[in-house]
XYZ file of C-alpha atoms in Angstrom:
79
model
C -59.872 41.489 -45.333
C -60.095 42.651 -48.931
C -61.410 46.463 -49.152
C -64.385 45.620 -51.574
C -65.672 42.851 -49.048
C -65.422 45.664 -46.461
C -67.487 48.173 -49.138
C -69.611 45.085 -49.563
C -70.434 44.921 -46.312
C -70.669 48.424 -45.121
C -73.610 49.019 -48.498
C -75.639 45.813 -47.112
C -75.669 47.646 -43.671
C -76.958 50.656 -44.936
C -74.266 52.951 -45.034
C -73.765 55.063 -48.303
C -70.516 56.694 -50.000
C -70.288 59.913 -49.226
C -66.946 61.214 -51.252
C -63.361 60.617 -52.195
C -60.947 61.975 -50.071
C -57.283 62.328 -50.659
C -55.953 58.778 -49.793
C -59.234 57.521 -48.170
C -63.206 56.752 -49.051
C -65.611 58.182 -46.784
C -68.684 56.145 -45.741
C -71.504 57.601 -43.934
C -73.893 55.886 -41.067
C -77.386 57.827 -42.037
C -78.838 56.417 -39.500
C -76.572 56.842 -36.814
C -75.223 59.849 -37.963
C -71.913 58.768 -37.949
C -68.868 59.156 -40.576
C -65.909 57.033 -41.297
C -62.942 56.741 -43.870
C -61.893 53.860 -45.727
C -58.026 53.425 -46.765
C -57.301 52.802 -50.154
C -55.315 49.443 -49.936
C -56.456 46.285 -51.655
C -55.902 44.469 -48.039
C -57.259 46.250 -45.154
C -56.173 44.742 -41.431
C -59.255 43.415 -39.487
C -58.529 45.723 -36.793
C -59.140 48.670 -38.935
C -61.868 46.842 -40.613
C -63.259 46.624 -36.999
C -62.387 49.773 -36.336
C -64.860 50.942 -39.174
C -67.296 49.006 -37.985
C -67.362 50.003 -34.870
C -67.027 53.825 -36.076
C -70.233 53.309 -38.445
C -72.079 51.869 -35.591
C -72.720 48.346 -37.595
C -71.791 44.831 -37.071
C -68.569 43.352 -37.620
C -68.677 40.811 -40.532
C -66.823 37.839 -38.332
C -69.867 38.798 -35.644
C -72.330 35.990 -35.256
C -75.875 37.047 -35.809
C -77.110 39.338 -33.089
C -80.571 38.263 -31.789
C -83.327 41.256 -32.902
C -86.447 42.119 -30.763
C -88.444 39.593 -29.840
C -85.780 37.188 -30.836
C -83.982 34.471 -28.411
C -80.526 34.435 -28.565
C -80.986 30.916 -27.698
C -80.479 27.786 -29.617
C -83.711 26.702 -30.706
C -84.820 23.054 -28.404
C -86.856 20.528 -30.150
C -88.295 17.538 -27.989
């Protein structure tokens, strides 16, 4: 995965740069309180891309849509 899709995609989840480290990018989880650094490498592997993810506490981008509250997870039937 390309590192600015991964930025991309970490900013529309809510998490915010936080600084410039030495050979990474640090991202922060507000919400979730949680930290995580970013490599500086124009292709990042989707394992470490996951691996961010998972770290930050948000959805992978490959995920399918997780149902919210209130929300079936469901196909929608019509008859």
């Amino acid at each position: 995965m390309k590192r600015v899709d991964l930025i991309r995609h970490l900013e529309a989840c809510g998490c915010a740069f936080l600084r410039e480290g030495g050979r990474h990018t640090v991202y922060v989880n507000r919400t979730a309180g949680k930290v995580s650094t970013i490599p500086r490498h124009r292709e990042i592997n989707d394992f470490m891309a996951k691996k961010i993810c998972r770290e930050l506490e948000i959805a992978w981008p490959g995920d399918p849509k997780k149902p919210g509250p209130g929300e079936s997870d469901d196909a929608t039937y019509t008859h």
